[in-house]
Amino acid sequence: MMDRKKRTAPSITAMKKAGEKIAVLTAYDFTTARLLDEAGVDVLLVGDSAAMVVLGYENTLPVSLDAMILLTAAVSRARPAALVVGDMPFMSYQASIADAVRSAGRMVKEGGGEAVKLEGGRKIVPKITAVLEAGIPVMGHIGLTPQSIHELGGYRVQGRNDEARDRLMDDATALAEAGCFSIVLEAIPWQLGKELSEAIPIPTIGIGAGPHCDGQVLVVNDIVGYVTGRVPKFVRSYGDTKSVVADAAEGFVKDVKSGEYPSIDESY
Ligand code: KIV
């Protein structure tokens, strides 16, 4: 672990009061978690986006709780200073309060997660309350909630009319009052991102929600250029890992085929 103070759910909440922006990236494996932590990331989110960028599914719905626990455990084993948040996958908490508590409990007990993230607003407050009562910090997630993709009718910007804006304000307020330590705001107009961030006392973590959020989250594969599909418009690219991997693999294939690799090692 890098020599910096361990981030906890309360310390992430306190960053808003201190006026310190919060940097969040997704991570799904041990090595990446180490690298992101050494770069100073505040929160490592083991997102259910793993379903798409790691496991190759078309959306986030198929990934299982067992798979998310496995990935969360890999990230936790990096012993990062960053807070490790395990994303609760589709159907691990929707059916009942008991499911929510048991699934969140497994994320912590087996996955080593230090907090969990649940998608949804006021409607899921009873589940959030029960998870919090079990001593597990909760990150909320409203706006575009990919686990409701069929209900939303696609990956669309949310909160574009007055009714939707009022609903999101009510959801954000309900999650803050319930005791979430932060809330992800996904794919909403920047003006609404600003309004929500100013209205609630806990940090907002934006993804396609404009620059006025208290923090920002992106999918790590998107920022390092390690994706095969479409990258959302709001992503900023900080690297081209895909060509590094492709060039290295091509070099290896060429050397193996030509007999250039390996060379003779006399030491054994
Ligand atoms: O699954 C995920 O990676 C997420 C973030 C993009 C917020 O939910």
PDB file of C-alpha atoms and ligand atoms in Angstrom:
ATOM      1  CA  MET A   1       0.000   0.000   0.000  1.00  0.00           C
ATOM      2  CA  MET A   2       1.189   3.467  -0.856  1.00  0.00           C
ATOM      3  CA  ASP A   3       2.089   5.701   2.075  1.00  0.00           C
ATOM      4  CA  ARG A   4      -1.106   7.733   2.284  1.00  0.00           C
ATOM      5  CA  LYS A   5      -4.025   7.783   4.646  1.00  0.00           C
ATOM      6  CA  LYS A   6      -6.579   5.002   4.301  1.00  0.00           C
ATOM      7  CA  ARG A   7      -9.797   6.260   2.743  1.00  0.00           C
ATOM      8  CA  THR A   8     -12.969   5.236   4.548  1.00  0.00           C
ATOM      9  CA  ALA A   9     -16.621   5.924   3.804  1.00  0.00           C
ATOM     10  CA  PRO A  10     -16.765   8.728   6.428  1.00  0.00           C
ATOM     11  CA  SER A  11     -13.522  10.269   5.135  1.00  0.00           C
ATOM     12  CA  ILE A  12     -14.909  10.280   1.585  1.00  0.00           C
ATOM     13  CA  THR A  13     -18.034  12.070   2.856  1.00  0.00           C
ATOM     14  CA  ALA A  14     -15.821  14.580   4.682  1.00  0.00           C
ATOM     15  CA  MET A  15     -14.000  15.456   1.452  1.00  0.00           C
ATOM     16  CA  LYS A  16     -17.071  17.376   0.291  1.00  0.00           C
ATOM     17  CA  LYS A  17     -16.962  19.679   3.330  1.00  0.00           C
ATOM     18  CA  ALA A  18     -13.211  20.105   2.837  1.00  0.00           C
ATOM     19  CA  GLY A  19     -13.806  21.100  -0.796  1.00  0.00           C
ATOM     20  CA  GLU A  20     -11.563  18.276  -2.046  1.00  0.00           C
ATOM     21  CA  LYS A  21     -12.612  16.650  -5.315  1.00  0.00           C
ATOM     22  CA  ILE A  22     -12.972  12.852  -5.252  1.00  0.00           C
ATOM     23  CA  ALA A  23     -11.328  10.688  -7.939  1.00  0.00           C
ATOM     24  CA  VAL A  24     -13.013   7.326  -8.488  1.00  0.00           C
ATOM     25  CA  LEU A  25     -12.083   4.633 -11.004  1.00  0.00           C
ATOM     26  CA  THR A  26     -13.381   1.155 -11.539  1.00  0.00           C
ATOM     27  CA  ALA A  27     -11.018  -1.772 -10.922  1.00  0.00           C
ATOM     28  CA  TYR A  28     -11.592  -5.467 -11.419  1.00  0.00           C
ATOM     29  CA  ASP A  29      -8.233  -7.097 -10.673  1.00  0.00           C
ATOM     30  CA  PHE A  30      -5.297  -7.057  -8.254  1.00  0.00           C
ATOM     31  CA  THR A  31      -2.609  -5.499 -10.485  1.00  0.00           C
ATOM     32  CA  THR A  32      -4.782  -2.680 -11.793  1.00  0.00           C
ATOM     33  CA  ALA A  33      -5.984  -1.969  -8.253  1.00  0.00           C
ATOM     34  CA  ARG A  34      -2.349  -1.577  -7.099  1.00  0.00           C
ATOM     35  CA  LEU A  35      -1.514   0.770  -9.989  1.00  0.00           C
ATOM     36  CA  LEU A  36      -4.617   2.925  -9.543  1.00  0.00           C
ATOM     37  CA  ASP A  37      -4.035   3.119  -5.816  1.00  0.00           C
ATOM     38  CA  GLU A  38      -0.429   4.220  -6.310  1.00  0.00           C
ATOM     39  CA  ALA A  39      -1.730   6.917  -8.676  1.00  0.00           C
ATOM     40  CA  GLY A  40      -3.774   8.373  -5.799  1.00  0.00           C
ATOM     41  CA  VAL A  41      -7.306   7.289  -6.682  1.00  0.00           C
ATOM     42  CA  ASP A  42      -9.653   7.828  -3.702  1.00  0.00           C
ATOM     43  CA  VAL A  43     -12.196   5.074  -4.384  1.00  0.00           C
ATOM     44  CA  LEU A  44     -11.827   1.818  -6.308  1.00  0.00           C
ATOM     45  CA  LEU A  45     -15.266   0.798  -7.524  1.00  0.00           C
ATOM     46  CA  VAL A  46     -15.551  -2.843  -8.480  1.00  0.00           C
ATOM     47  CA  GLY A  47     -18.342  -1.953 -10.879  1.00  0.00           C
ATOM     48  CA  ASP A  48     -20.788  -4.356 -12.453  1.00  0.00           C
ATOM     49  CA  SER A  49     -19.476  -2.813 -15.701  1.00  0.00           C
ATOM     50  CA  ALA A  50     -17.149  -5.814 -15.311  1.00  0.00           C
ATOM     51  CA  ALA A  51     -19.976  -7.744 -16.967  1.00  0.00           C
ATOM     52  CA  MET A  52     -19.210  -5.879 -20.197  1.00  0.00           C
ATOM     53  CA  VAL A  53     -15.522  -4.917 -20.127  1.00  0.00           C
ATOM     54  CA  VAL A  54     -14.187  -8.062 -18.411  1.00  0.00           C
ATOM     55  CA  LEU A  55     -16.727 -10.797 -19.115  1.00  0.00           C
ATOM     56  CA  GLY A  56     -17.962  -9.707 -22.557  1.00  0.00           C
ATOM     57  CA  TYR A  57     -21.693  -9.536 -21.871  1.00  0.00           C
ATOM     58  CA  GLU A  58     -23.831  -7.036 -23.781  1.00  0.00           C
ATOM     59  CA  ASN A  59     -25.038  -5.280 -20.655  1.00  0.00           C
ATOM     60  CA  THR A  60     -24.542  -5.470 -16.888  1.00  0.00           C
ATOM     61  CA  LEU A  61     -27.535  -7.706 -16.139  1.00  0.00           C
ATOM     62  CA  PRO A  62     -25.988 -11.194 -16.392  1.00  0.00           C
ATOM     63  CA  VAL A  63     -23.087 -10.834 -13.946  1.00  0.00           C
ATOM     64  CA  SER A  64     -23.599 -12.894 -10.792  1.00  0.00           C
ATOM     65  CA  LEU A  65     -23.016 -11.997  -7.170  1.00  0.00           C
ATOM     66  CA  ASP A  66     -20.407 -14.765  -6.980  1.00  0.00           C
ATOM     67  CA  ALA A  67     -18.470 -13.200  -9.881  1.00  0.00           C
ATOM     68  CA  MET A  68     -18.652  -9.730  -8.322  1.00  0.00           C
ATOM     69  CA  ILE A  69     -17.395 -11.134  -5.021  1.00  0.00           C
ATOM     70  CA  LEU A  70     -14.483 -12.832  -6.801  1.00  0.00           C
ATOM     71  CA  LEU A  71     -13.471  -9.552  -8.497  1.00  0.00           C
ATOM     72  CA  THR A  72     -13.968  -7.505  -5.328  1.00  0.00           C
ATOM     73  CA  ALA A  73     -11.735  -9.940  -3.427  1.00  0.00           C
ATOM     74  CA  ALA A  74      -8.992  -9.551  -6.075  1.00  0.00           C
ATOM     75  CA  VAL A  75      -9.119  -5.748  -5.717  1.00  0.00           C
ATOM     76  CA  SER A  76      -9.213  -5.948  -1.897  1.00  0.00           C
ATOM     77  CA  ARG A  77      -6.108  -8.144  -1.864  1.00  0.00           C
ATOM     78  CA  ALA A  78      -4.183  -5.146  -3.258  1.00  0.00           C
ATOM     79  CA  ARG A  79      -4.757  -3.634   0.234  1.00  0.00           C
ATOM     80  CA  PRO A  80      -5.294  -0.191  -1.280  1.00  0.00           C
ATOM     81  CA  ALA A  81      -5.393   3.085   0.612  1.00  0.00           C
ATOM     82  CA  ALA A  82      -8.395   3.787  -1.607  1.00  0.00           C
ATOM     83  CA  LEU A  83     -11.825   2.757  -0.377  1.00  0.00           C
ATOM     84  CA  VAL A  84     -13.008  -0.480  -2.026  1.00  0.00           C
ATOM     85  CA  VAL A  85     -16.671  -0.358  -3.073  1.00  0.00           C
ATOM     86  CA  GLY A  86     -18.315  -3.542  -4.355  1.00  0.00           C
ATOM     87  CA  ASP A  87     -21.146  -3.047  -6.831  1.00  0.00           C
ATOM     88  CA  MET A  88     -24.255  -5.084  -6.028  1.00  0.00           C
ATOM     89  CA  PRO A  89     -25.263  -6.821  -9.277  1.00  0.00           C
ATOM     90  CA  PHE A  90     -28.756  -7.122 -10.740  1.00  0.00           C
ATOM     91  CA  MET A  91     -31.044  -9.364  -8.655  1.00  0.00           C
ATOM     92  CA  SER A  92     -28.709  -9.477  -5.666  1.00  0.00           C
ATOM     93  CA  TYR A  93     -30.916  -6.946  -3.821  1.00  0.00           C
ATOM     94  CA  GLN A  94     -34.040  -6.226  -5.884  1.00  0.00           C
ATOM     95  CA  ALA A  95     -36.271  -9.050  -4.584  1.00  0.00           C
ATOM     96  CA  SER A  96     -36.205  -8.386  -0.844  1.00  0.00           C
ATOM     97  CA  ILE A  97     -34.626  -6.567   2.062  1.00  0.00           C
ATOM     98  CA  ALA A  98     -33.192  -9.875   3.288  1.00  0.00           C
ATOM     99  CA  ASP A  99     -31.514 -10.435  -0.099  1.00  0.00           C
ATOM    100  CA  ALA A 100     -30.008  -6.949   0.059  1.00  0.00           C
ATOM    101  CA  VAL A 101     -28.501  -7.499   3.510  1.00  0.00           C
ATOM    102  CA  ARG A 102     -27.227 -11.001   2.732  1.00  0.00           C
ATOM    103  CA  SER A 103     -25.702  -9.964  -0.605  1.00  0.00           C
ATOM    104  CA  ALA A 104     -24.064  -6.862   0.866  1.00  0.00           C
ATOM    105  CA  GLY A 105     -22.815  -9.015   3.735  1.00  0.00           C
ATOM    106  CA  ARG A 106     -21.178 -11.442   1.316  1.00  0.00           C
ATOM    107  CA  MET A 107     -19.529  -8.528  -0.530  1.00  0.00           C
ATOM    108  CA  VAL A 108     -17.886  -7.508   2.737  1.00  0.00           C
ATOM    109  CA  LYS A 109     -17.280 -10.925   4.293  1.00  0.00           C
ATOM    110  CA  GLU A 110     -16.088 -12.843   1.228  1.00  0.00           C
ATOM    111  CA  GLY A 111     -15.091  -9.993  -1.095  1.00  0.00           C
ATOM    112  CA  GLY A 112     -13.382  -7.755   1.458  1.00  0.00           C
ATOM    113  CA  GLY A 113     -15.393  -4.772   0.207  1.00  0.00           C
ATOM    114  CA  GLU A 114     -15.553  -1.769   2.524  1.00  0.00           C
ATOM    115  CA  ALA A 115     -18.817  -0.428   1.123  1.00  0.00           C
ATOM    116  CA  VAL A 116     -21.401  -1.421  -1.481  1.00  0.00           C
ATOM    117  CA  LYS A 117     -23.204   0.411  -4.277  1.00  0.00           C
ATOM    118  CA  LEU A 118     -26.893  -0.048  -5.101  1.00  0.00           C
ATOM    119  CA  GLU A 119     -28.764   1.441  -8.042  1.00  0.00           C
ATOM    120  CA  GLY A 120     -32.043   3.224  -7.350  1.00  0.00           C
ATOM    121  CA  GLY A 121     -33.677   6.119  -5.523  1.00  0.00           C
ATOM    122  CA  ARG A 122     -36.390   6.531  -2.882  1.00  0.00           C
ATOM    123  CA  LYS A 123     -37.977   3.166  -3.789  1.00  0.00           C
ATOM    124  CA  ILE A 124     -34.948   1.237  -2.499  1.00  0.00           C
ATOM    125  CA  VAL A 125     -34.472   3.238   0.706  1.00  0.00           C
ATOM    126  CA  PRO A 126     -35.799   0.377   2.917  1.00  0.00           C
ATOM    127  CA  LYS A 127     -33.090  -1.896   1.487  1.00  0.00           C
ATOM    128  CA  ILE A 128     -30.394   0.740   1.901  1.00  0.00           C
ATOM    129  CA  THR A 129     -31.493   1.318   5.511  1.00  0.00           C
ATOM    130  CA  ALA A 130     -31.253  -2.396   6.273  1.00  0.00           C
ATOM    131  CA  VAL A 131     -27.770  -2.661   4.719  1.00  0.00           C
ATOM    132  CA  LEU A 132     -26.639   0.392   6.715  1.00  0.00           C
ATOM    133  CA  GLU A 133     -28.077  -1.179   9.869  1.00  0.00           C
ATOM    134  CA  ALA A 134     -25.814  -4.167   9.194  1.00  0.00           C
ATOM    135  CA  GLY A 135     -22.876  -1.746   9.440  1.00  0.00           C
ATOM    136  CA  ILE A 136     -22.137  -1.597   5.707  1.00  0.00           C
ATOM    137  CA  PRO A 137     -21.675   1.844   4.098  1.00  0.00           C
ATOM    138  CA  VAL A 138     -23.748   2.423   0.965  1.00  0.00           C
ATOM    139  CA  MET A 139     -22.982   4.433  -2.164  1.00  0.00           C
ATOM    140  CA  GLY A 140     -26.175   5.354  -4.049  1.00  0.00           C
ATOM    141  CA  HIS A 141     -26.543   5.500  -7.832  1.00  0.00           C
ATOM    142  CA  ILE A 142     -29.244   7.465  -9.678  1.00  0.00           C
ATOM    143  CA  GLY A 143     -29.822   8.971 -13.125  1.00  0.00           C
ATOM    144  CA  LEU A 144     -29.003   6.414 -15.782  1.00  0.00           C
ATOM    145  CA  THR A 145     -29.092   3.151 -13.841  1.00  0.00           C
ATOM    146  CA  PRO A 146     -27.891   0.437 -16.257  1.00  0.00           C
ATOM    147  CA  GLN A 147     -29.569  -2.388 -14.312  1.00  0.00           C
ATOM    148  CA  SER A 148     -32.920  -0.809 -15.342  1.00  0.00           C
ATOM    149  CA  ILE A 149     -31.930  -0.579 -18.998  1.00  0.00           C
ATOM    150  CA  HIS A 150     -35.095  -2.310 -20.213  1.00  0.00           C
ATOM    151  CA  GLU A 151     -37.335  -0.011 -18.180  1.00  0.00           C
ATOM    152  CA  LEU A 152     -35.418   3.085 -19.355  1.00  0.00           C
ATOM    153  CA  GLY A 153     -35.506   1.948 -22.975  1.00  0.00           C
ATOM    154  CA  GLY A 154     -31.766   2.313 -23.594  1.00  0.00           C
ATOM    155  CA  TYR A 155     -28.657   4.136 -22.442  1.00  0.00           C
ATOM    156  CA  ARG A 156     -30.195   7.616 -22.518  1.00  0.00           C
ATOM    157  CA  VAL A 157     -29.463  10.859 -20.723  1.00  0.00           C
ATOM    158  CA  GLN A 158     -31.871  11.162 -17.764  1.00  0.00           C
ATOM    159  CA  GLY A 159     -33.482  14.156 -16.048  1.00  0.00           C
ATOM    160  CA  ARG A 160     -34.262  16.143 -19.158  1.00  0.00           C
ATOM    161  CA  ASN A 161     -37.743  17.393 -18.228  1.00  0.00           C
ATOM    162  CA  ASP A 162     -39.146  19.043 -15.103  1.00  0.00           C
ATOM    163  CA  GLU A 163     -40.836  15.907 -13.825  1.00  0.00           C
ATOM    164  CA  ALA A 164     -37.698  13.791 -14.212  1.00  0.00           C
ATOM    165  CA  ARG A 165     -35.585  16.533 -12.620  1.00  0.00           C
ATOM    166  CA  ASP A 166     -37.928  16.737  -9.614  1.00  0.00           C
ATOM    167  CA  ARG A 167     -37.864  12.956  -9.265  1.00  0.00           C
ATOM    168  CA  LEU A 168     -34.061  12.902  -9.270  1.00  0.00           C
ATOM    169  CA  MET A 169     -33.952  15.701  -6.680  1.00  0.00           C
ATOM    170  CA  ASP A 170     -36.343  13.705  -4.503  1.00  0.00           C
ATOM    171  CA  ASP A 171     -34.282  10.519  -4.989  1.00  0.00           C
ATOM    172  CA  ALA A 172     -31.004  12.264  -4.143  1.00  0.00           C
ATOM    173  CA  THR A 173     -32.527  13.806  -1.019  1.00  0.00           C
ATOM    174  CA  ALA A 174     -33.984  10.455   0.065  1.00  0.00           C
ATOM    175  CA  LEU A 175     -30.626   8.666  -0.367  1.00  0.00           C
ATOM    176  CA  ALA A 176     -28.762  11.376   1.547  1.00  0.00           C
ATOM    177  CA  GLU A 177     -31.336  11.284   4.359  1.00  0.00           C
ATOM    178  CA  ALA A 178     -31.158   7.479   4.456  1.00  0.00           C
ATOM    179  CA  GLY A 179     -27.431   7.728   5.234  1.00  0.00           C
ATOM    180  CA  CYS A 180     -25.602   6.945   1.966  1.00  0.00           C
ATOM    181  CA  PHE A 181     -22.016   8.202   2.175  1.00  0.00           C
ATOM    182  CA  SER A 182     -22.028   9.356  -1.483  1.00  0.00           C
ATOM    183  CA  ILE A 183     -24.151   9.084  -4.640  1.00  0.00           C
ATOM    184  CA  VAL A 184     -23.185   8.334  -8.231  1.00  0.00           C
ATOM    185  CA  LEU A 185     -25.019  10.589 -10.711  1.00  0.00           C
ATOM    186  CA  GLU A 186     -24.926   9.016 -14.154  1.00  0.00           C
ATOM    187  CA  ALA A 187     -25.768  10.663 -17.494  1.00  0.00           C
ATOM    188  CA  ILE A 188     -27.710  13.771 -16.516  1.00  0.00           C
ATOM    189  CA  PRO A 189     -27.412  17.358 -17.817  1.00  0.00           C
ATOM    190  CA  TRP A 190     -24.583  19.285 -16.134  1.00  0.00           C
ATOM    191  CA  GLN A 191     -27.009  21.889 -14.782  1.00  0.00           C
ATOM    192  CA  LEU A 192     -28.878  19.164 -12.888  1.00  0.00           C
ATOM    193  CA  GLY A 193     -25.557  17.682 -11.689  1.00  0.00           C
ATOM    194  CA  LYS A 194     -24.754  21.121 -10.242  1.00  0.00           C
ATOM    195  CA  GLU A 195     -28.192  21.544  -8.669  1.00  0.00           C
ATOM    196  CA  LEU A 196     -28.130  18.117  -7.015  1.00  0.00           C
ATOM    197  CA  SER A 197     -24.560  18.594  -5.798  1.00  0.00           C
ATOM    198  CA  GLU A 198     -25.497  21.887  -4.175  1.00  0.00           C
ATOM    199  CA  ALA A 199     -28.704  20.500  -2.649  1.00  0.00           C
ATOM    200  CA  ILE A 200     -27.383  17.516  -0.693  1.00  0.00           C
ATOM    201  CA  PRO A 201     -24.719  17.325   2.038  1.00  0.00           C
ATOM    202  CA  ILE A 202     -23.049  14.121   0.792  1.00  0.00           C
ATOM    203  CA  PRO A 203     -20.651  13.912  -2.179  1.00  0.00           C
ATOM    204  CA  THR A 204     -22.001  13.418  -5.668  1.00  0.00           C
ATOM    205  CA  ILE A 205     -19.775  11.343  -7.933  1.00  0.00           C
ATOM    206  CA  GLY A 206     -20.539  12.183 -11.543  1.00  0.00           C
ATOM    207  CA  ILE A 207     -20.220  10.105 -14.688  1.00  0.00           C
ATOM    208  CA  GLY A 208     -21.469  12.165 -17.597  1.00  0.00           C
ATOM    209  CA  ALA A 209     -23.001  14.580 -15.084  1.00  0.00           C
ATOM    210  CA  GLY A 210     -20.800  17.645 -15.596  1.00  0.00           C
ATOM    211  CA  PRO A 211     -17.928  19.301 -13.754  1.00  0.00           C
ATOM    212  CA  HIS A 212     -19.801  20.549 -10.681  1.00  0.00           C
ATOM    213  CA  CYS A 213     -20.136  17.144  -9.037  1.00  0.00           C
ATOM    214  CA  ASP A 214     -18.013  16.606  -5.925  1.00  0.00           C
ATOM    215  CA  GLY A 215     -16.134  13.779  -7.618  1.00  0.00           C
ATOM    216  CA  GLN A 216     -15.880  11.939 -10.916  1.00  0.00           C
ATOM    217  CA  VAL A 217     -15.933   8.246 -11.786  1.00  0.00           C
ATOM    218  CA  LEU A 218     -14.973   6.553 -15.032  1.00  0.00           C
ATOM    219  CA  VAL A 219     -14.513   2.985 -16.176  1.00  0.00           C
ATOM    220  CA  VAL A 220     -10.762   2.320 -16.094  1.00  0.00           C
ATOM    221  CA  ASN A 221     -10.755   0.494 -19.448  1.00  0.00           C
ATOM    222  CA  ASP A 222     -12.243   3.604 -21.072  1.00  0.00           C
ATOM    223  CA  ILE A 223      -9.564   6.022 -19.829  1.00  0.00           C
ATOM    224  CA  VAL A 224      -6.634   3.739 -20.677  1.00  0.00           C
ATOM    225  CA  GLY A 225      -7.989   2.805 -24.125  1.00  0.00           C
ATOM    226  CA  TYR A 226      -8.507  -0.877 -23.376  1.00  0.00           C
ATOM    227  CA  VAL A 227     -11.901  -1.425 -24.992  1.00  0.00           C
ATOM    228  CA  THR A 228     -13.125  -2.981 -28.191  1.00  0.00           C
ATOM    229  CA  GLY A 229     -16.532  -1.311 -28.353  1.00  0.00           C
ATOM    230  CA  ARG A 230     -17.958   2.195 -28.231  1.00  0.00           C
ATOM    231  CA  VAL A 231     -16.737   4.629 -25.575  1.00  0.00           C
ATOM    232  CA  PRO A 232     -19.257   7.106 -24.110  1.00  0.00           C
ATOM    233  CA  LYS A 233     -18.947  10.737 -25.282  1.00  0.00           C
ATOM    234  CA  PHE A 234     -18.048  12.099 -21.852  1.00  0.00           C
ATOM    235  CA  VAL A 235     -14.955   9.862 -21.459  1.00  0.00           C
ATOM    236  CA  ARG A 236     -11.529  11.489 -21.674  1.00  0.00           C
ATOM    237  CA  SER A 237      -8.772   9.206 -22.955  1.00  0.00           C
ATOM    238  CA  TYR A 238      -5.472   9.138 -21.043  1.00  0.00           C
ATOM    239  CA  GLY A 239      -3.771   6.267 -22.849  1.00  0.00           C
ATOM    240  CA  ASP A 240      -3.817   3.720 -25.651  1.00  0.00           C
ATOM    241  CA  THR A 241      -3.344   0.384 -23.914  1.00  0.00           C
ATOM    242  CA  LYS A 242      -5.043  -1.489 -26.748  1.00  0.00           C
ATOM    243  CA  SER A 243      -2.234  -0.722 -29.170  1.00  0.00           C
ATOM    244  CA  VAL A 244       0.410  -1.528 -26.518  1.00  0.00           C
ATOM    245  CA  VAL A 245      -1.158  -4.982 -26.038  1.00  0.00           C
ATOM    246  CA  ALA A 246      -1.687  -5.523 -29.773  1.00  0.00           C
ATOM    247  CA  ASP A 247       1.913  -4.491 -30.618  1.00  0.00           C
ATOM    248  CA  ALA A 248       3.371  -6.698 -27.878  1.00  0.00           C
ATOM    249  CA  ALA A 249       1.275  -9.684 -28.960  1.00  0.00           C
ATOM    250  CA  GLU A 250       2.206  -9.183 -32.628  1.00  0.00           C
ATOM    251  CA  GLY A 251       5.888  -8.954 -31.674  1.00  0.00           C
ATOM    252  CA  PHE A 252       5.652 -12.177 -29.664  1.00  0.00           C
ATOM    253  CA  VAL A 253       3.878 -14.051 -32.463  1.00  0.00           C
ATOM    254  CA  LYS A 254       6.448 -12.838 -34.990  1.00  0.00           C
ATOM    255  CA  ASP A 255       9.408 -13.881 -32.780  1.00  0.00           C
ATOM    256  CA  VAL A 256       7.934 -17.307 -32.007  1.00  0.00           C
ATOM    257  CA  LYS A 257       7.165 -17.997 -35.664  1.00  0.00           C
ATOM    258  CA  SER A 258      10.623 -16.881 -36.787  1.00  0.00           C
ATOM    259  CA  GLY A 259      12.453 -18.724 -33.983  1.00  0.00           C
ATOM    260  CA  GLU A 260      13.763 -15.402 -32.554  1.00  0.00           C
ATOM    261  CA  TYR A 261      12.196 -16.246 -29.198  1.00  0.00           C
ATOM    262  CA  PRO A 262      13.358 -17.731 -26.903  1.00  0.00           C
ATOM    263  CA  SER A 263      17.112 -17.433 -26.926  1.00  0.00           C
ATOM    264  CA  ILE A 264      19.205 -20.167 -25.326  1.00  0.00           C
ATOM    265  CA  ASP A 265      19.628 -19.742 -21.574  1.00  0.00           C
ATOM    266  CA  GLU A 266      22.758 -21.554 -20.318  1.00  0.00           C
ATOM    267  CA  SER A 267      21.957 -20.887 -16.681  1.00  0.00           C
ATOM    268  CA  TYR A 268      19.676 -23.893 -16.258  1.00  0.00           C
TER     269      TYR A 268
HETATM  270  O1  KIV B   1     -20.524  -0.448 -12.956  1.00  0.00           O
HETATM  271  C1  KIV B   1     -19.888   0.600 -12.972  1.00  0.00           C
HETATM  272  O2  KIV B   1     -18.728   0.641 -13.396  1.00  0.00           O
HETATM  273  C2  KIV B   1     -20.553   1.797 -12.489  1.00  0.00           C
HETATM  274  C3  KIV B   1     -19.867   3.109 -12.655  1.00  0.00           C
HETATM  275  C4  KIV B   1     -19.601   3.426 -14.066  1.00  0.00           C
HETATM  276  C5  KIV B   1     -20.539   4.199 -11.943  1.00  0.00           C
HETATM  277  O3  KIV B   1     -21.607   1.712 -11.970  1.00  0.00           O
END
